[in-house]
C-alpha cells in the first residue's frame, strides 16, 4: 500500500522505527485526559514506556498520519492473531485532529493491511471509559463480541468486524 493523502493536509503511511517517540507522544496526548479513570497498570499498558512500545511495534504493522511539517497527528497498529483474524491496537488521534475523520481513515488503513494479509475478521479491545471511541467503533461497523476481559482491574470489551462481505463475526 502506498501513502494515502488525507484531505491534502495529512499523509497516512506505514510507521518507521524513527517514528516511535512521536507515536508515544501521540498516545500520551490522546489518553492523558482519561488517566484518572484507568488503573496504573492499564494506563501503562495503553501508554507504555518507549522501550516497551518499540518491542510491541516490532511485531505489529503500525501506521501514522503525518502533517506536512512531519508531525504525527494519529497512529494505529495491527497484527495477525490467528488464521484469518487480525487485531487492532494502539489507536490514537491528537486532540487537534479529533473529529476530522482521521480516525476513520486510520481504521481503513489497518483494514486494507489485514485484508492484504488474508484476514477476514478483525478485533479490537477498548474500555467503557472511552465512550466516544465505543460510538466511533460501532459507527465503523464493529460490534461487541460479548467477550469482556480483565484489563489490570478494568473491563476490556472486545469488538469484532467482518472484513469480507457476507461473513458473520
PDB file of C-alpha atoms in Angstrom:
ATOM      1  CA  UNK A   1       0.000   0.000   0.000  1.00  0.00           C
ATOM      2  CA  UNK A   2       1.281   3.447  -0.849  1.00  0.00           C
ATOM      3  CA  UNK A   3       0.870   6.679   1.004  1.00  0.00           C
ATOM      4  CA  UNK A   4      -2.713   7.896   1.374  1.00  0.00           C
ATOM      5  CA  UNK A   5      -3.275  11.636   1.149  1.00  0.00           C
ATOM      6  CA  UNK A   6      -5.852  12.805   3.685  1.00  0.00           C
ATOM      7  CA  UNK A   7      -7.714  15.954   2.636  1.00  0.00           C
ATOM      8  CA  UNK A   8      -4.468  17.451   1.368  1.00  0.00           C
ATOM      9  CA  UNK A   9      -3.239  18.051   4.916  1.00  0.00           C
ATOM     10  CA  UNK A  10      -2.169  14.601   6.132  1.00  0.00           C
ATOM     11  CA  UNK A  11      -0.404  11.569   4.750  1.00  0.00           C
ATOM     12  CA  UNK A  12      -1.070   8.119   6.182  1.00  0.00           C
ATOM     13  CA  UNK A  13       1.898   5.795   5.833  1.00  0.00           C
ATOM     14  CA  UNK A  14       3.450   2.786   7.500  1.00  0.00           C
ATOM     15  CA  UNK A  15       5.424   3.789  10.568  1.00  0.00           C
ATOM     16  CA  UNK A  16       9.204   3.639  10.578  1.00  0.00           C
ATOM     17  CA  UNK A  17      11.426   2.869  13.592  1.00  0.00           C
ATOM     18  CA  UNK A  18      12.272   6.563  13.985  1.00  0.00           C
ATOM     19  CA  UNK A  19       8.566   7.365  14.450  1.00  0.00           C
ATOM     20  CA  UNK A  20       8.306   5.526  17.794  1.00  0.00           C
ATOM     21  CA  UNK A  21       8.981   8.560  20.071  1.00  0.00           C
ATOM     22  CA  UNK A  22       6.353  10.621  18.221  1.00  0.00           C
ATOM     23  CA  UNK A  23       3.891   7.702  18.307  1.00  0.00           C
ATOM     24  CA  UNK A  24       4.387   7.562  22.063  1.00  0.00           C
ATOM     25  CA  UNK A  25       3.724  11.309  22.343  1.00  0.00           C
ATOM     26  CA  UNK A  26       0.527  10.872  20.319  1.00  0.00           C
ATOM     27  CA  UNK A  27      -0.617   8.076  22.653  1.00  0.00           C
ATOM     28  CA  UNK A  28       0.187  10.215  25.702  1.00  0.00           C
ATOM     29  CA  UNK A  29      -1.761  13.199  24.409  1.00  0.00           C
ATOM     30  CA  UNK A  30      -4.779  11.129  23.406  1.00  0.00           C
ATOM     31  CA  UNK A  31      -5.036   9.127  26.636  1.00  0.00           C
ATOM     32  CA  UNK A  32      -3.831  11.598  29.285  1.00  0.00           C
ATOM     33  CA  UNK A  33      -7.350  13.061  29.780  1.00  0.00           C
ATOM     34  CA  UNK A  34      -8.503   9.567  30.822  1.00  0.00           C
ATOM     35  CA  UNK A  35      -5.607   8.696  33.148  1.00  0.00           C
ATOM     36  CA  UNK A  36      -7.631   9.151  36.347  1.00  0.00           C
ATOM     37  CA  UNK A  37     -10.181   6.614  35.051  1.00  0.00           C
ATOM     38  CA  UNK A  38      -7.528   3.971  34.359  1.00  0.00           C
ATOM     39  CA  UNK A  39      -5.769   1.775  36.864  1.00  0.00           C
ATOM     40  CA  UNK A  40      -1.998   2.423  36.886  1.00  0.00           C
ATOM     41  CA  UNK A  41      -1.303  -0.897  35.127  1.00  0.00           C
ATOM     42  CA  UNK A  42      -3.931  -0.294  32.461  1.00  0.00           C
ATOM     43  CA  UNK A  43      -2.600   3.186  31.730  1.00  0.00           C
ATOM     44  CA  UNK A  44       0.980   1.915  31.494  1.00  0.00           C
ATOM     45  CA  UNK A  45      -0.131  -0.784  29.041  1.00  0.00           C
ATOM     46  CA  UNK A  46      -2.032   1.796  26.981  1.00  0.00           C
ATOM     47  CA  UNK A  47       0.762   4.383  27.073  1.00  0.00           C
ATOM     48  CA  UNK A  48       3.862   2.216  27.544  1.00  0.00           C
ATOM     49  CA  UNK A  49       7.460   3.214  28.137  1.00  0.00           C
ATOM     50  CA  UNK A  50       9.479   3.909  24.988  1.00  0.00           C
ATOM     51  CA  UNK A  51      11.358   0.571  25.071  1.00  0.00           C
ATOM     52  CA  UNK A  52       8.130  -1.367  25.598  1.00  0.00           C
ATOM     53  CA  UNK A  53       6.462   0.424  22.689  1.00  0.00           C
ATOM     54  CA  UNK A  54       9.439  -0.330  20.432  1.00  0.00           C
ATOM     55  CA  UNK A  55       9.189  -4.032  21.333  1.00  0.00           C
ATOM     56  CA  UNK A  56       5.422  -4.070  20.779  1.00  0.00           C
ATOM     57  CA  UNK A  57       5.630  -2.386  17.403  1.00  0.00           C
ATOM     58  CA  UNK A  58       8.385  -4.749  16.250  1.00  0.00           C
ATOM     59  CA  UNK A  59       5.656  -7.413  15.966  1.00  0.00           C
ATOM     60  CA  UNK A  60       2.941  -5.192  14.521  1.00  0.00           C
ATOM     61  CA  UNK A  61       2.259  -3.132  11.445  1.00  0.00           C
ATOM     62  CA  UNK A  62       1.807   0.465  12.570  1.00  0.00           C
ATOM     63  CA  UNK A  63       0.537   3.416  10.591  1.00  0.00           C
ATOM     64  CA  UNK A  64       0.988   7.113  11.241  1.00  0.00           C
ATOM     65  CA  UNK A  65      -0.805  10.139   9.883  1.00  0.00           C
ATOM     66  CA  UNK A  66       1.691  12.935   9.382  1.00  0.00           C
ATOM     67  CA  UNK A  67       1.173  16.628   8.738  1.00  0.00           C
ATOM     68  CA  UNK A  68       3.072  18.494   6.016  1.00  0.00           C
ATOM     69  CA  UNK A  69       5.593  19.519   8.700  1.00  0.00           C
ATOM     70  CA  UNK A  70       6.148  15.873   9.704  1.00  0.00           C
ATOM     71  CA  UNK A  71       4.199  15.954  12.995  1.00  0.00           C
ATOM     72  CA  UNK A  72       2.332  12.737  13.790  1.00  0.00           C
ATOM     73  CA  UNK A  73      -1.373  13.538  14.115  1.00  0.00           C
ATOM     74  CA  UNK A  74      -2.581   9.981  14.646  1.00  0.00           C
ATOM     75  CA  UNK A  75      -1.496   6.369  14.840  1.00  0.00           C
ATOM     76  CA  UNK A  76      -2.850   2.841  14.774  1.00  0.00           C
ATOM     77  CA  UNK A  77      -1.315  -0.641  14.728  1.00  0.00           C
ATOM     78  CA  UNK A  78      -2.447  -4.134  13.783  1.00  0.00           C
ATOM     79  CA  UNK A  79      -1.246  -7.700  13.586  1.00  0.00           C
ATOM     80  CA  UNK A  80      -2.495 -11.163  12.782  1.00  0.00           C
ATOM     81  CA  UNK A  81      -3.579 -13.099  15.861  1.00  0.00           C
ATOM     82  CA  UNK A  82      -4.822 -16.288  14.252  1.00  0.00           C
ATOM     83  CA  UNK A  83      -5.737 -17.827  10.940  1.00  0.00           C
ATOM     84  CA  UNK A  84      -7.736 -15.187   9.099  1.00  0.00           C
ATOM     85  CA  UNK A  85      -8.004 -12.893  12.110  1.00  0.00           C
ATOM     86  CA  UNK A  86      -6.355  -9.561  12.702  1.00  0.00           C
ATOM     87  CA  UNK A  87      -6.281  -7.353  15.758  1.00  0.00           C
ATOM     88  CA  UNK A  88      -6.131  -3.558  16.088  1.00  0.00           C
ATOM     89  CA  UNK A  89      -4.257  -1.893  18.919  1.00  0.00           C
ATOM     90  CA  UNK A  90      -2.888   1.487  19.894  1.00  0.00           C
ATOM     91  CA  UNK A  91      -5.207   3.809  18.027  1.00  0.00           C
ATOM     92  CA  UNK A  92      -4.772   7.439  18.992  1.00  0.00           C
ATOM     93  CA  UNK A  93      -5.512  10.795  17.405  1.00  0.00           C
ATOM     94  CA  UNK A  94      -4.056  14.020  18.758  1.00  0.00           C
ATOM     95  CA  UNK A  95      -6.635  16.491  20.076  1.00  0.00           C
ATOM     96  CA  UNK A  96      -6.261  18.977  17.222  1.00  0.00           C
ATOM     97  CA  UNK A  97      -7.218  16.259  14.727  1.00  0.00           C
ATOM     98  CA  UNK A  98     -10.061  14.609  16.636  1.00  0.00           C
ATOM     99  CA  UNK A  99     -13.423  14.848  14.907  1.00  0.00           C
ATOM    100  CA  UNK A 100     -11.873  15.429  11.472  1.00  0.00           C
ATOM    101  CA  UNK A 101     -12.400  11.954  10.031  1.00  0.00           C
ATOM    102  CA  UNK A 102      -8.764  10.982  10.566  1.00  0.00           C
ATOM    103  CA  UNK A 103      -9.677   8.099  12.882  1.00  0.00           C
ATOM    104  CA  UNK A 104     -11.875   6.552  10.174  1.00  0.00           C
ATOM    105  CA  UNK A 105      -9.007   6.820   7.683  1.00  0.00           C
ATOM    106  CA  UNK A 106      -6.667   5.116  10.148  1.00  0.00           C
ATOM    107  CA  UNK A 107      -9.162   2.267  10.621  1.00  0.00           C
ATOM    108  CA  UNK A 108      -9.416   1.914   6.825  1.00  0.00           C
ATOM    109  CA  UNK A 109      -5.617   1.684   6.611  1.00  0.00           C
ATOM    110  CA  UNK A 110      -5.412  -1.267   9.006  1.00  0.00           C
ATOM    111  CA  UNK A 111      -8.415  -2.964   7.422  1.00  0.00           C
ATOM    112  CA  UNK A 112      -6.715  -2.786   3.989  1.00  0.00           C
ATOM    113  CA  UNK A 113      -3.493  -4.124   5.507  1.00  0.00           C
ATOM    114  CA  UNK A 114      -5.258  -7.002   7.258  1.00  0.00           C
ATOM    115  CA  UNK A 115      -7.257  -7.918   4.142  1.00  0.00           C
ATOM    116  CA  UNK A 116      -3.973  -7.993   2.169  1.00  0.00           C
ATOM    117  CA  UNK A 117      -2.649 -10.446   4.782  1.00  0.00           C
ATOM    118  CA  UNK A 118      -5.669 -12.700   4.238  1.00  0.00           C
ATOM    119  CA  UNK A 119      -7.722 -11.680   7.256  1.00  0.00           C
ATOM    120  CA  UNK A 120     -11.496 -11.943   7.026  1.00  0.00           C
ATOM    121  CA  UNK A 121     -12.164 -10.743  10.581  1.00  0.00           C
ATOM    122  CA  UNK A 122     -10.705  -8.043  12.802  1.00  0.00           C
ATOM    123  CA  UNK A 123     -10.999  -7.459  16.528  1.00  0.00           C
ATOM    124  CA  UNK A 124     -10.091  -4.689  18.914  1.00  0.00           C
ATOM    125  CA  UNK A 125     -10.427  -4.092  22.631  1.00  0.00           C
ATOM    126  CA  UNK A 126     -11.420  -0.952  24.463  1.00  0.00           C
ATOM    127  CA  UNK A 127     -12.567   0.170  27.885  1.00  0.00           C
ATOM    128  CA  UNK A 128     -16.002   1.531  28.857  1.00  0.00           C
ATOM    129  CA  UNK A 129     -14.272   4.766  29.906  1.00  0.00           C
ATOM    130  CA  UNK A 130     -13.770   5.651  26.238  1.00  0.00           C
ATOM    131  CA  UNK A 131     -17.435   6.290  25.368  1.00  0.00           C
ATOM    132  CA  UNK A 132     -16.590   8.360  22.302  1.00  0.00           C
ATOM    133  CA  UNK A 133     -14.403   5.533  20.998  1.00  0.00           C
ATOM    134  CA  UNK A 134     -17.172   2.976  21.604  1.00  0.00           C
ATOM    135  CA  UNK A 135     -19.572   5.031  19.480  1.00  0.00           C
ATOM    136  CA  UNK A 136     -16.911   5.526  16.818  1.00  0.00           C
ATOM    137  CA  UNK A 137     -16.118   1.810  16.520  1.00  0.00           C
ATOM    138  CA  UNK A 138     -19.807   0.955  16.232  1.00  0.00           C
ATOM    139  CA  UNK A 139     -20.182   3.596  13.508  1.00  0.00           C
ATOM    140  CA  UNK A 140     -17.289   1.894  11.683  1.00  0.00           C
ATOM    141  CA  UNK A 141     -19.140  -1.433  11.687  1.00  0.00           C
ATOM    142  CA  UNK A 142     -17.594  -3.060  14.764  1.00  0.00           C
ATOM    143  CA  UNK A 143     -19.918  -4.974  17.074  1.00  0.00           C
ATOM    144  CA  UNK A 144     -19.462  -6.199  20.632  1.00  0.00           C
ATOM    145  CA  UNK A 145     -18.485  -9.857  20.617  1.00  0.00           C
ATOM    146  CA  UNK A 146     -19.765 -10.431  24.152  1.00  0.00           C
ATOM    147  CA  UNK A 147     -16.258 -11.059  25.477  1.00  0.00           C
ATOM    148  CA  UNK A 148     -15.214  -8.908  28.418  1.00  0.00           C
ATOM    149  CA  UNK A 149     -11.780  -9.436  29.945  1.00  0.00           C
ATOM    150  CA  UNK A 150      -9.942  -8.090  32.951  1.00  0.00           C
ATOM    151  CA  UNK A 151      -7.504  -5.337  31.949  1.00  0.00           C
ATOM    152  CA  UNK A 152      -5.415  -4.593  35.014  1.00  0.00           C
ATOM    153  CA  UNK A 153      -8.557  -4.301  37.107  1.00  0.00           C
ATOM    154  CA  UNK A 154     -10.695  -2.655  34.407  1.00  0.00           C
ATOM    155  CA  UNK A 155     -13.220  -4.100  31.972  1.00  0.00           C
ATOM    156  CA  UNK A 156     -11.876  -4.663  28.461  1.00  0.00           C
ATOM    157  CA  UNK A 157     -14.608  -5.017  25.853  1.00  0.00           C
ATOM    158  CA  UNK A 158     -13.905  -6.891  22.624  1.00  0.00           C
ATOM    159  CA  UNK A 159     -15.325  -5.570  19.361  1.00  0.00           C
ATOM    160  CA  UNK A 160     -15.251  -7.504  16.074  1.00  0.00           C
ATOM    161  CA  UNK A 161     -15.881  -6.784  12.411  1.00  0.00           C
ATOM    162  CA  UNK A 162     -16.047  -8.950   9.307  1.00  0.00           C
ATOM    163  CA  UNK A 163     -13.632  -7.802   6.609  1.00  0.00           C
ATOM    164  CA  UNK A 164     -15.115  -9.982   3.884  1.00  0.00           C
ATOM    165  CA  UNK A 165     -18.658  -9.399   2.586  1.00  0.00           C
ATOM    166  CA  UNK A 166     -21.290 -11.806   3.866  1.00  0.00           C
ATOM    167  CA  UNK A 167     -19.256 -13.152   6.769  1.00  0.00           C
ATOM    168  CA  UNK A 168     -20.662 -13.230  10.256  1.00  0.00           C
ATOM    169  CA  UNK A 169     -18.381 -12.303  13.120  1.00  0.00           C
TER     170      UNK A 169
END
